mmCIF file of C-alpha atoms in Angstrom:
data_model
loop_
_atom_site.group_PDB
_atom_site.id
_atom_site.type_symbol
_atom_site.label_atom_id
_atom_site.label_comp_id
_atom_site.label_asym_id
_atom_site.label_seq_id
_atom_site.Cartn_x
_atom_site.Cartn_y
_atom_site.Cartn_z
ATOM 1 C CA UNK A 297 57.929 3.663 -27.870
ATOM 2 C CA UNK A 298 60.460 2.976 -25.091
ATOM 3 C CA UNK A 299 59.741 0.563 -22.244
ATOM 4 C CA UNK A 300 59.748 3.495 -19.820
ATOM 5 C CA UNK A 301 57.225 5.448 -21.882
ATOM 6 C CA UNK A 302 55.046 2.379 -22.223
ATOM 7 C CA UNK A 303 55.136 1.789 -18.491
ATOM 8 C CA UNK A 304 54.187 5.396 -17.819
ATOM 9 C CA UNK A 305 51.314 5.176 -20.276
ATOM 10 C CA UNK A 306 50.033 2.040 -18.578
ATOM 11 C CA UNK A 307 50.467 3.462 -15.097
ATOM 12 C CA UNK A 308 48.606 6.717 -15.727
ATOM 13 C CA UNK A 309 45.099 5.340 -15.177
ATOM 14 C CA UNK A 310 46.191 3.638 -11.969
ATOM 15 C CA UNK A 311 47.855 6.811 -10.592
ATOM 16 C CA UNK A 312 44.775 8.792 -11.568
ATOM 17 C CA UNK A 313 42.536 6.218 -9.944
ATOM 18 C CA UNK A 314 44.623 6.218 -6.791
ATOM 19 C CA UNK A 315 44.449 9.976 -6.639
ATOM 20 C CA UNK A 316 40.690 9.889 -7.067
ATOM 21 C CA UNK A 317 40.443 7.093 -4.527
ATOM 22 C CA UNK A 318 42.136 9.314 -1.986
ATOM 23 C CA UNK A 319 39.438 11.902 -2.554
ATOM 24 C CA UNK A 320 36.687 9.288 -2.292
ATOM 25 C CA UNK A 321 38.091 8.013 0.982
ATOM 26 C CA UNK A 322 37.845 11.561 2.267
ATOM 27 C CA UNK A 323 34.089 11.457 1.599
ATOM 28 C CA UNK A 324 33.773 7.973 3.075
ATOM 29 C CA UNK A 325 32.374 6.449 -0.141
ATOM 30 C CA UNK A 326 34.123 3.768 -2.180
ATOM 31 C CA UNK A 327 33.707 4.394 -5.907
ATOM 32 C CA UNK A 328 34.027 2.323 -9.036
ATOM 33 C CA UNK A 329 37.354 4.092 -9.644
ATOM 34 C CA UNK A 330 38.664 2.726 -6.329
ATOM 35 C CA UNK A 331 37.675 -0.787 -7.369
ATOM 36 C CA UNK A 332 39.379 -0.321 -10.749
ATOM 37 C CA UNK A 333 42.597 0.803 -9.078
ATOM 38 C CA UNK A 334 42.584 -2.134 -6.665
ATOM 39 C CA UNK A 335 41.861 -4.645 -9.449
ATOM 40 C CA UNK A 336 44.337 -3.011 -11.870
ATOM 41 C CA UNK A 337 41.728 -2.517 -14.612
ATOM 42 C CA UNK A 338 39.878 0.471 -16.021
ATOM 43 C CA UNK A 339 36.633 1.754 -14.481
ATOM 44 C CA UNK A 340 34.898 0.822 -17.744
ATOM 45 C CA UNK A 341 35.968 -2.789 -17.275
ATOM 46 C CA UNK A 342 34.548 -2.808 -13.733
ATOM 47 C CA UNK A 343 31.258 -1.388 -15.024
ATOM 48 C CA UNK A 344 31.141 -3.983 -17.790
ATOM 49 C CA UNK A 345 31.899 -6.795 -15.326
ATOM 50 C CA UNK A 346 28.977 -5.711 -13.134
ATOM 51 C CA UNK A 347 26.462 -5.333 -15.975
ATOM 52 C CA UNK A 348 27.644 -7.898 -18.563
ATOM 53 C CA UNK A 349 30.141 -10.234 -16.871
ATOM 54 C CA UNK A 350 30.239 -12.559 -19.887
ATOM 55 C CA UNK A 351 32.085 -9.817 -21.790
ATOM 56 C CA UNK A 352 34.978 -9.735 -19.311
ATOM 57 C CA UNK A 353 37.699 -12.362 -19.004
ATOM 58 C CA UNK A 354 37.422 -14.608 -15.954
ATOM 59 C CA UNK A 355 40.818 -13.588 -14.557
ATOM 60 C CA UNK A 356 39.815 -9.913 -14.576
ATOM 61 C CA UNK A 357 36.409 -10.718 -13.088
ATOM 62 C CA UNK A 358 38.086 -12.561 -10.238
ATOM 63 C CA UNK A 359 40.298 -9.545 -9.462
ATOM 64 C CA UNK A 360 37.297 -7.219 -9.605
ATOM 65 C CA UNK A 361 35.272 -9.475 -7.297
ATOM 66 C CA UNK A 362 38.166 -9.583 -4.835
ATOM 67 C CA UNK A 363 38.501 -5.783 -4.952
ATOM 68 C CA UNK A 364 34.784 -5.294 -4.355
ATOM 69 C CA UNK A 365 34.930 -7.634 -1.379
ATOM 70 C CA UNK A 366 38.009 -5.955 0.066
ATOM 71 C CA UNK A 367 36.778 -2.381 -0.355
ATOM 72 C CA UNK A 368 33.106 -3.006 0.430
ATOM 73 C CA UNK A 369 31.957 -1.333 -2.776
ATOM 74 C CA UNK A 370 28.210 -0.792 -3.250
ATOM 75 C CA UNK A 371 27.056 0.158 -6.785
ATOM 76 C CA UNK A 372 25.573 3.637 -7.081
ATOM 77 C CA UNK A 373 21.872 3.112 -7.789
ATOM 78 C CA UNK A 374 21.419 6.668 -9.026
ATOM 79 C CA UNK A 375 24.143 6.205 -11.622
ATOM 80 C CA UNK A 376 22.604 2.913 -12.716
ATOM 81 C CA UNK A 377 19.246 4.620 -13.071
ATOM 82 C CA UNK A 378 20.731 7.282 -15.350
ATOM 83 C CA UNK A 379 22.354 4.641 -17.490
ATOM 84 C CA UNK A 380 19.332 2.349 -17.784
ATOM 85 C CA UNK A 381 16.447 4.840 -17.381
ATOM 86 C CA UNK A 382 15.059 2.404 -14.787
ATOM 87 C CA UNK A 383 15.511 2.526 -11.030
ATOM 88 C CA UNK A 384 13.811 -0.811 -10.234
ATOM 89 C CA UNK A 385 12.125 1.066 -7.378
ATOM 90 C CA UNK A 386 8.389 1.521 -6.802
ATOM 91 C CA UNK A 387 6.890 4.200 -4.549
ATOM 92 C CA UNK A 388 4.145 2.829 -2.283
ATOM 93 C CA UNK A 389 1.882 5.114 -0.259
ATOM 94 C CA UNK A 390 -0.574 3.829 2.364
ATOM 95 C CA UNK A 391 -2.640 5.712 4.968
ATOM 96 C CA UNK A 392 -1.162 3.947 8.012
ATOM 97 C CA UNK A 393 1.766 1.715 8.932
ATOM 98 C CA UNK A 394 0.134 0.540 12.175
ATOM 99 C CA UNK A 395 -3.185 -0.609 10.717
ATOM 100 C CA UNK A 396 -3.216 -4.376 10.049
ATOM 101 C CA UNK A 397 -5.291 -3.786 6.907
ATOM 102 C CA UNK A 398 -2.438 -2.030 5.141
ATOM 103 C CA UNK A 399 0.280 -4.266 6.577
ATOM 104 C CA UNK A 400 -1.306 -7.226 4.790
ATOM 105 C CA UNK A 401 -1.500 -5.224 1.569
ATOM 106 C CA UNK A 402 2.188 -4.335 1.875
ATOM 107 C CA UNK A 403 2.948 -8.042 2.280
ATOM 108 C CA UNK A 404 1.276 -8.730 -1.056
ATOM 109 C CA UNK A 405 3.219 -5.907 -2.698
ATOM 110 C CA UNK A 406 6.489 -7.161 -1.214
ATOM 111 C CA UNK A 407 5.935 -10.719 -2.383
ATOM 112 C CA UNK A 408 5.266 -9.756 -5.995
ATOM 113 C CA UNK A 409 7.912 -7.042 -6.325
ATOM 114 C CA UNK A 410 10.655 -9.192 -4.789
ATOM 115 C CA UNK A 411 10.119 -11.949 -7.326
ATOM 116 C CA UNK A 412 10.030 -9.343 -10.095
ATOM 117 C CA UNK A 413 13.376 -7.862 -8.988
ATOM 118 C CA UNK A 414 12.010 -4.560 -7.643
ATOM 119 C CA UNK A 415 12.433 -2.688 -4.373
ATOM 120 C CA UNK A 416 9.917 -0.242 -2.913
ATOM 121 C CA UNK A 417 9.822 2.944 -0.864
ATOM 122 C CA UNK A 418 6.995 3.100 1.686
ATOM 123 C CA UNK A 419 5.323 6.340 2.687
ATOM 124 C CA UNK A 420 2.577 6.952 5.261
ATOM 125 C CA UNK A 421 -0.009 9.535 4.200
ATOM 126 C CA UNK A 422 -2.006 9.703 7.420
ATOM 127 C CA UNK A 423 -5.197 9.813 5.312
ATOM 128 C CA UNK A 424 -4.147 13.241 4.033
ATOM 129 C CA UNK A 425 -4.255 14.147 0.328
ATOM 130 C CA UNK A 426 -1.843 16.995 0.962
ATOM 131 C CA UNK A 427 0.709 14.724 2.630
ATOM 132 C CA UNK A 428 0.299 12.208 -0.168
ATOM 133 C CA UNK A 429 1.072 14.932 -2.708
ATOM 134 C CA UNK A 430 4.184 16.008 -0.795
ATOM 135 C CA UNK A 431 5.435 12.435 -0.506
ATOM 136 C CA UNK A 432 5.022 11.844 -4.224
ATOM 137 C CA UNK A 433 6.933 15.046 -4.982
ATOM 138 C CA UNK A 434 9.714 13.849 -2.677
ATOM 139 C CA UNK A 435 9.810 10.359 -4.167
ATOM 140 C CA UNK A 436 9.927 11.696 -7.715
ATOM 141 C CA UNK A 437 13.437 12.940 -6.913
ATOM 142 C CA UNK A 438 14.452 9.270 -6.559
ATOM 143 C CA UNK A 439 13.188 8.508 -10.084
ATOM 144 C CA UNK A 440 10.805 5.652 -9.184
ATOM 145 C CA UNK A 441 9.544 3.523 -12.050
ATOM 146 C CA UNK A 442 5.962 3.743 -10.800
ATOM 147 C CA UNK A 443 3.634 4.261 -7.848
ATOM 148 C CA UNK A 444 1.134 2.168 -5.911
ATOM 149 C CA UNK A 445 -1.324 4.565 -4.274
ATOM 150 C CA UNK A 446 -3.950 3.900 -1.641
ATOM 151 C CA UNK A 447 -6.758 6.006 -3.044
ATOM 152 C CA UNK A 448 -8.414 6.952 -6.308
ATOM 153 C CA UNK A 449 -9.161 10.463 -5.003
ATOM 154 C CA UNK A 450 -5.889 12.224 -5.806
ATOM 155 C CA UNK A 451 -5.718 15.937 -6.570
ATOM 156 C CA UNK A 452 -5.888 16.885 -10.251
ATOM 157 C CA UNK A 453 -2.500 18.581 -9.869
ATOM 158 C CA UNK A 454 -1.047 15.274 -8.681
ATOM 159 C CA UNK A 455 -2.468 13.418 -11.653
ATOM 160 C CA UNK A 456 -0.938 15.997 -13.972
ATOM 161 C CA UNK A 457 2.386 15.709 -12.147
ATOM 162 C CA UNK A 458 2.534 11.943 -12.649
ATOM 163 C CA UNK A 459 1.442 12.290 -16.258
ATOM 164 C CA UNK A 460 4.109 14.927 -16.942
ATOM 165 C CA UNK A 461 6.770 12.642 -15.470
ATOM 166 C CA UNK A 462 5.383 9.766 -17.566
ATOM 167 C CA UNK A 463 5.246 7.567 -14.460
ATOM 168 C CA UNK A 464 2.415 5.018 -14.211
ATOM 169 C CA UNK A 465 0.412 4.531 -11.019
ATOM 170 C CA UNK A 466 -2.043 1.925 -9.800
ATOM 171 C CA UNK A 467 -4.700 2.866 -7.262
ATOM 172 C CA UNK A 468 -5.508 0.334 -4.538
ATOM 173 C CA UNK A 469 -8.628 -0.492 -2.473
ATOM 174 C CA UNK A 470 -11.013 1.679 -4.501
ATOM 175 C CA UNK A 471 -11.951 1.111 -8.108
ATOM 176 C CA UNK A 472 -11.085 3.941 -10.470
ATOM 177 C CA UNK A 473 -13.915 5.898 -11.992
ATOM 178 C CA UNK A 474 -12.846 4.930 -15.524
ATOM 179 C CA UNK A 475 -10.405 2.731 -17.400
ATOM 180 C CA UNK A 476 -8.060 5.704 -17.712
ATOM 181 C CA UNK A 477 -6.937 4.916 -14.159
ATOM 182 C CA UNK A 478 -5.468 1.525 -13.304
ATOM 183 C CA UNK A 479 -7.008 0.294 -10.060
ATOM 184 C CA UNK A 480 -7.348 -2.860 -7.978
ATOM 185 C CA UNK A 481 -9.918 -3.174 -5.221
ATOM 186 C CA UNK A 482 -13.634 -3.595 -4.701
ATOM 187 C CA UNK A 483 -16.780 -1.503 -4.397
ATOM 188 C CA UNK A 484 -16.903 0.053 -0.943
ATOM 189 C CA UNK A 485 -20.463 1.164 -1.663
ATOM 190 C CA UNK A 486 -21.642 -2.344 -2.495
ATOM 191 C CA UNK A 487 -19.970 -3.653 0.658
ATOM 192 C CA UNK A 488 -21.928 -1.191 2.807
ATOM 193 C CA UNK A 489 -25.099 -2.119 0.966
ATOM 194 C CA UNK A 490 -24.466 -5.833 1.601
ATOM 195 C CA UNK A 491 -24.119 -5.165 5.344
ATOM 196 C CA UNK A 492 -27.448 -3.327 5.392
ATOM 197 C CA UNK A 493 -29.238 -6.091 3.482
ATOM 198 C CA UNK A 494 -27.878 -8.727 5.847
ATOM 199 C CA UNK A 495 -29.144 -6.938 8.958
ATOM 200 C CA UNK A 496 -32.534 -6.309 7.344
ATOM 201 C CA UNK A 497 -32.880 -9.937 6.311
ATOM 202 C CA UNK A 498 -32.089 -10.975 9.887
ATOM 203 C CA UNK A 499 -35.096 -8.940 11.028
ATOM 204 C CA UNK A 500 -33.434 -5.865 12.545
ATOM 205 C CA UNK A 501 -35.481 -2.703 12.097
ATOM 206 C CA UNK A 502 -33.425 0.060 13.731
ATOM 207 C CA UNK A 503 -29.846 -0.379 12.472
ATOM 208 C CA UNK A 504 -27.254 2.341 12.997
ATOM 209 C CA UNK A 505 -23.978 3.193 11.273
ATOM 210 C CA UNK A 506 -20.918 3.851 13.458
ATOM 211 C CA UNK A 507 -17.822 5.384 11.878
ATOM 212 C CA UNK A 508 -14.593 7.225 12.630
ATOM 213 C CA UNK A 509 -11.693 8.558 10.535
ATOM 214 C CA UNK A 510 -14.234 9.453 7.800
ATOM 215 C CA UNK A 511 -11.893 8.986 4.851
ATOM 216 C CA UNK A 512 -13.485 8.632 1.376
ATOM 217 C CA UNK A 513 -13.652 4.827 1.559
ATOM 218 C CA UNK A 514 -15.475 5.025 4.878
ATOM 219 C CA UNK A 515 -18.010 7.433 3.459
ATOM 220 C CA UNK A 516 -18.677 5.164 0.486
ATOM 221 C CA UNK A 517 -19.528 2.331 2.895
ATOM 222 C CA UNK A 518 -21.915 4.725 4.605
ATOM 223 C CA UNK A 519 -23.492 5.589 1.261
ATOM 224 C CA UNK A 520 -24.159 1.932 0.480
ATOM 225 C CA UNK A 521 -25.503 1.238 3.980
ATOM 226 C CA UNK A 522 -27.895 4.176 3.806
ATOM 227 C CA UNK A 523 -29.109 3.060 0.394
ATOM 228 C CA UNK A 524 -29.928 -0.405 1.710
ATOM 229 C CA UNK A 525 -31.878 0.992 4.650
ATOM 230 C CA UNK A 526 -33.782 3.487 2.505
ATOM 231 C CA UNK A 527 -34.821 0.820 0.010
ATOM 232 C CA UNK A 528 -36.310 -1.169 2.907
ATOM 233 C CA UNK A 529 -38.199 1.861 4.219
ATOM 234 C CA UNK A 530 -35.985 2.151 7.307
ATOM 235 C CA UNK A 531 -34.487 5.331 8.777
ATOM 236 C CA UNK A 532 -30.942 5.843 7.390
ATOM 237 C CA UNK A 533 -30.153 8.733 9.743
ATOM 238 C CA UNK A 534 -29.393 6.717 12.858
ATOM 239 C CA UNK A 535 -25.637 7.129 12.876
ATOM 240 C CA UNK A 536 -22.695 8.526 14.814
ATOM 241 C CA UNK A 537 -19.704 9.832 12.858
ATOM 242 C CA UNK A 538 -16.434 11.104 14.361
ATOM 243 C CA UNK A 539 -13.406 12.342 12.375
ATOM 244 C CA UNK A 540 -10.854 11.061 14.911
ATOM 245 C CA UNK A 541 -8.763 7.925 14.189
ATOM 246 C CA UNK A 542 -10.477 4.631 14.974
ATOM 247 C CA UNK A 543 -9.700 2.671 18.143
ATOM 248 C CA UNK A 544 -11.379 -0.136 20.043
ATOM 249 C CA UNK A 545 -12.194 2.298 22.840
ATOM 250 C CA UNK A 546 -13.908 4.602 20.357
ATOM 251 C CA UNK A 547 -16.192 1.744 19.329
ATOM 252 C CA UNK A 548 -17.468 1.613 22.900
ATOM 253 C CA UNK A 549 -17.961 5.387 22.912
ATOM 254 C CA UNK A 550 -19.851 5.362 19.620
ATOM 255 C CA UNK A 551 -22.231 2.646 20.803
ATOM 256 C CA UNK A 552 -22.937 4.631 23.972
ATOM 257 C CA UNK A 553 -23.656 7.716 21.845
ATOM 258 C CA UNK A 554 -26.017 5.940 19.489
ATOM 259 C CA UNK A 555 -28.009 4.482 22.413
ATOM 260 C CA UNK A 556 -28.458 8.033 23.703
ATOM 261 C CA UNK A 557 -29.952 9.281 20.448
ATOM 262 C CA UNK A 558 -31.775 6.054 19.527
ATOM 263 C CA UNK A 559 -32.482 3.858 22.576
ATOM 264 C CA UNK A 560 -34.423 1.441 20.348
ATOM 265 C CA UNK A 561 -31.370 0.776 18.131
ATOM 266 C CA UNK A 562 -31.146 -3.000 17.625
ATOM 267 C CA UNK A 563 -28.132 -3.353 15.304
ATOM 268 C CA UNK A 564 -24.954 -1.506 14.375
ATOM 269 C CA UNK A 565 -22.763 -1.670 11.301
ATOM 270 C CA UNK A 566 -19.285 -0.491 12.315
ATOM 271 C CA UNK A 567 -17.014 0.865 9.598
ATOM 272 C CA UNK A 568 -14.199 -1.436 10.750
ATOM 273 C CA UNK A 569 -13.580 -4.348 13.094
ATOM 274 C CA UNK A 570 -11.838 -2.225 15.758
ATOM 275 C CA UNK A 571 -15.041 -0.284 16.322
ATOM 276 C CA UNK A 572 -17.087 -3.492 16.217
ATOM 277 C CA UNK A 573 -14.977 -5.020 18.987
ATOM 278 C CA UNK A 574 -15.363 -1.876 21.096
ATOM 279 C CA UNK A 575 -19.124 -1.967 20.556
ATOM 280 C CA UNK A 576 -19.162 -5.605 21.651
ATOM 281 C CA UNK A 577 -17.247 -4.753 24.831
ATOM 282 C CA UNK A 578 -19.684 -1.938 25.617
ATOM 283 C CA UNK A 579 -22.647 -4.276 25.171
ATOM 284 C CA UNK A 580 -21.048 -6.770 27.551
ATOM 285 C CA UNK A 581 -20.362 -4.011 30.071
ATOM 286 C CA UNK A 582 -24.022 -2.908 29.949
ATOM 287 C CA UNK A 583 -25.430 -6.425 29.988
ATOM 288 C CA UNK A 584 -26.844 -6.091 26.457
ATOM 289 C CA UNK A 585 -27.143 -9.523 24.857
ATOM 290 C CA UNK A 586 -25.514 -9.934 21.440
ATOM 291 C CA UNK A 587 -27.183 -10.640 19.047
ATOM 292 C CA UNK A 588 -30.527 -11.042 20.854
ATOM 293 C CA UNK A 589 -30.779 -7.366 21.866
ATOM 294 C CA UNK A 590 -28.052 -5.839 19.689
ATOM 295 C CA UNK A 591 -26.523 -7.159 16.474
ATOM 296 C CA UNK A 592 -22.993 -6.078 15.573
ATOM 297 C CA UNK A 593 -21.338 -6.179 12.147
ATOM 298 C CA UNK A 594 -17.830 -5.036 11.293
ATOM 299 C CA UNK A 595 -15.618 -4.552 8.277
ATOM 300 C CA UNK A 596 -12.314 -6.100 7.066
ATOM 301 C CA UNK A 597 -12.345 -9.447 8.942
ATOM 302 C CA UNK A 598 -9.230 -8.881 11.024
ATOM 303 C CA UNK A 599 -7.694 -12.050 12.452
ATOM 304 C CA UNK A 600 -9.356 -11.805 15.860
ATOM 305 C CA UNK A 601 -12.924 -11.121 14.595
ATOM 306 C CA UNK A 602 -13.691 -14.836 14.378
ATOM 307 C CA UNK A 603 -12.166 -15.413 17.836
ATOM 308 C CA UNK A 604 -14.274 -12.872 19.734
ATOM 309 C CA UNK A 605 -17.101 -14.096 21.967
ATOM 310 C CA UNK A 606 -19.509 -13.987 20.278
ATOM 311 C CA UNK A 607 -17.651 -14.087 16.965
ATOM 312 C CA UNK A 608 -18.170 -10.961 14.862
ATOM 313 C CA UNK A 609 -19.983 -10.874 11.536
ATOM 314 C CA UNK A 610 -17.904 -8.811 9.126
ATOM 315 C CA UNK A 611 -17.117 -7.957 5.518
ATOM 316 C CA UNK A 612 -14.088 -9.945 4.332
ATOM 317 C CA UNK A 613 -11.768 -7.793 2.195
ATOM 318 C CA UNK A 614 -8.990 -9.162 -0.081
ATOM 319 C CA UNK A 615 -6.192 -7.077 1.404
ATOM 320 C CA UNK A 616 -3.192 -9.261 0.486
ATOM 321 C CA UNK A 617 -4.501 -9.870 -3.033
ATOM 322 C CA UNK A 618 -5.039 -6.149 -3.592
ATOM 323 C CA UNK A 619 -1.346 -5.500 -2.952
ATOM 324 C CA UNK A 620 -0.151 -8.476 -4.990
ATOM 325 C CA UNK A 621 -2.391 -7.802 -7.989
ATOM 326 C CA UNK A 622 -1.735 -4.053 -7.950
ATOM 327 C CA UNK A 623 2.024 -4.692 -8.036
ATOM 328 C CA UNK A 624 1.568 -7.214 -10.837
ATOM 329 C CA UNK A 625 -0.515 -4.762 -12.863
ATOM 330 C CA UNK A 626 2.081 -2.011 -12.468
ATOM 331 C CA UNK A 627 5.046 -4.196 -13.451
ATOM 332 C CA UNK A 628 3.191 -5.523 -16.507
ATOM 333 C CA UNK A 629 2.574 -1.928 -17.529
ATOM 334 C CA UNK A 630 6.263 -1.078 -17.071
ATOM 335 C CA UNK A 631 7.304 -4.057 -19.177
ATOM 336 C CA UNK A 632 4.906 -3.106 -21.955
ATOM 337 C CA UNK A 633 2.873 -6.266 -21.426
ATOM 338 C CA UNK A 634 -0.911 -6.221 -21.927
ATOM 339 C CA UNK A 635 -3.044 -5.473 -18.871
ATOM 340 C CA UNK A 636 -6.255 -7.454 -19.158
ATOM 341 C CA UNK A 637 -8.388 -5.124 -17.022
ATOM 342 C CA UNK A 638 -7.492 -1.589 -15.962
ATOM 343 C CA UNK A 639 -10.154 -1.794 -13.225
ATOM 344 C CA UNK A 640 -9.710 -5.089 -11.393
ATOM 345 C CA UNK A 641 -12.613 -5.792 -9.024
ATOM 346 C CA UNK A 642 -11.570 -8.482 -6.535
ATOM 347 C CA UNK A 643 -14.910 -8.368 -4.737
ATOM 348 C CA UNK A 644 -15.634 -9.031 -1.056
ATOM 349 C CA UNK A 645 -17.444 -11.601 1.083
ATOM 350 C CA UNK A 646 -19.775 -11.418 4.043
ATOM 351 C CA UNK A 647 -18.674 -13.671 6.896
ATOM 352 C CA UNK A 648 -21.834 -14.354 8.912
ATOM 353 C CA UNK A 649 -21.028 -15.202 12.529
ATOM 354 C CA UNK A 650 -22.595 -15.194 15.977
ATOM 355 C CA UNK A 651 -22.890 -11.419 16.475
ATOM 356 C CA UNK A 652 -25.799 -11.100 14.040
#
């Protein structure tokens, strides 16, 4: 072969790469072919240097690194996913991105996934099963390795969809009904029951349940609270339920409503701490002494509950640990490692303070 022919044979990939690079610049995206042309190597060598650098000579790796830096190349995650069958991405769906409860859970998820080398996509369901289903359908197009979901009450069609895609999911906050579902959380029903028992043991005889949002977890707390009252021979029907989102102001409104229907009400269990704080404000506005004339208990133990005056008795929930342990369970499943318990009950605590 002549020197000219040899030179042409060597130059062909570079000319082809340059031609392709021109097209990629037209789309505004730098490709692996552009990097190969700049570094004077084949695209396969660039790919090998990124995935298995020990297989590429140092001199070539240096040229590739310089080309990547010069061109600002970012590896195509979709292409990597096709090659490895793993995206290293987890879909995470929570009801709200403004509620401190779920922010703490996301912090736990972030901390575990980051150390495990995973990223995550966050979606807000707005407490809607339908929106949750749509978000999962959308995220499936990004080929996530798994999902962390905020409820055990998904549609059957959604369960079939995840099963058909062979994508594992861990449910958070609630405990799954069986070991066929991986879940991390605690018993919402037992938590409501514990609140009822506490108020009864403190001597209150006309407790009421105040709730908003009315999602499935909320209603399970109600179920447990009613059970506790019924077992003690007390009326479980003193309650005010509104489907609207919870706010501090609504807590004040709910307390005013319950005093209209049951003026002798002497204690309230609020389905979350926002409502409990609003109820406390309403008592202070009316001159009702807490806890002498009205006991107030909340749920979740948000950071300010202990700082209120009087401090608010509440159910302490393991929000950060739920996120961390759920992420750990999912990644162990993806790695084929044994999962000790498919239903991980982290429990809850009752923080007794001045409001009861």
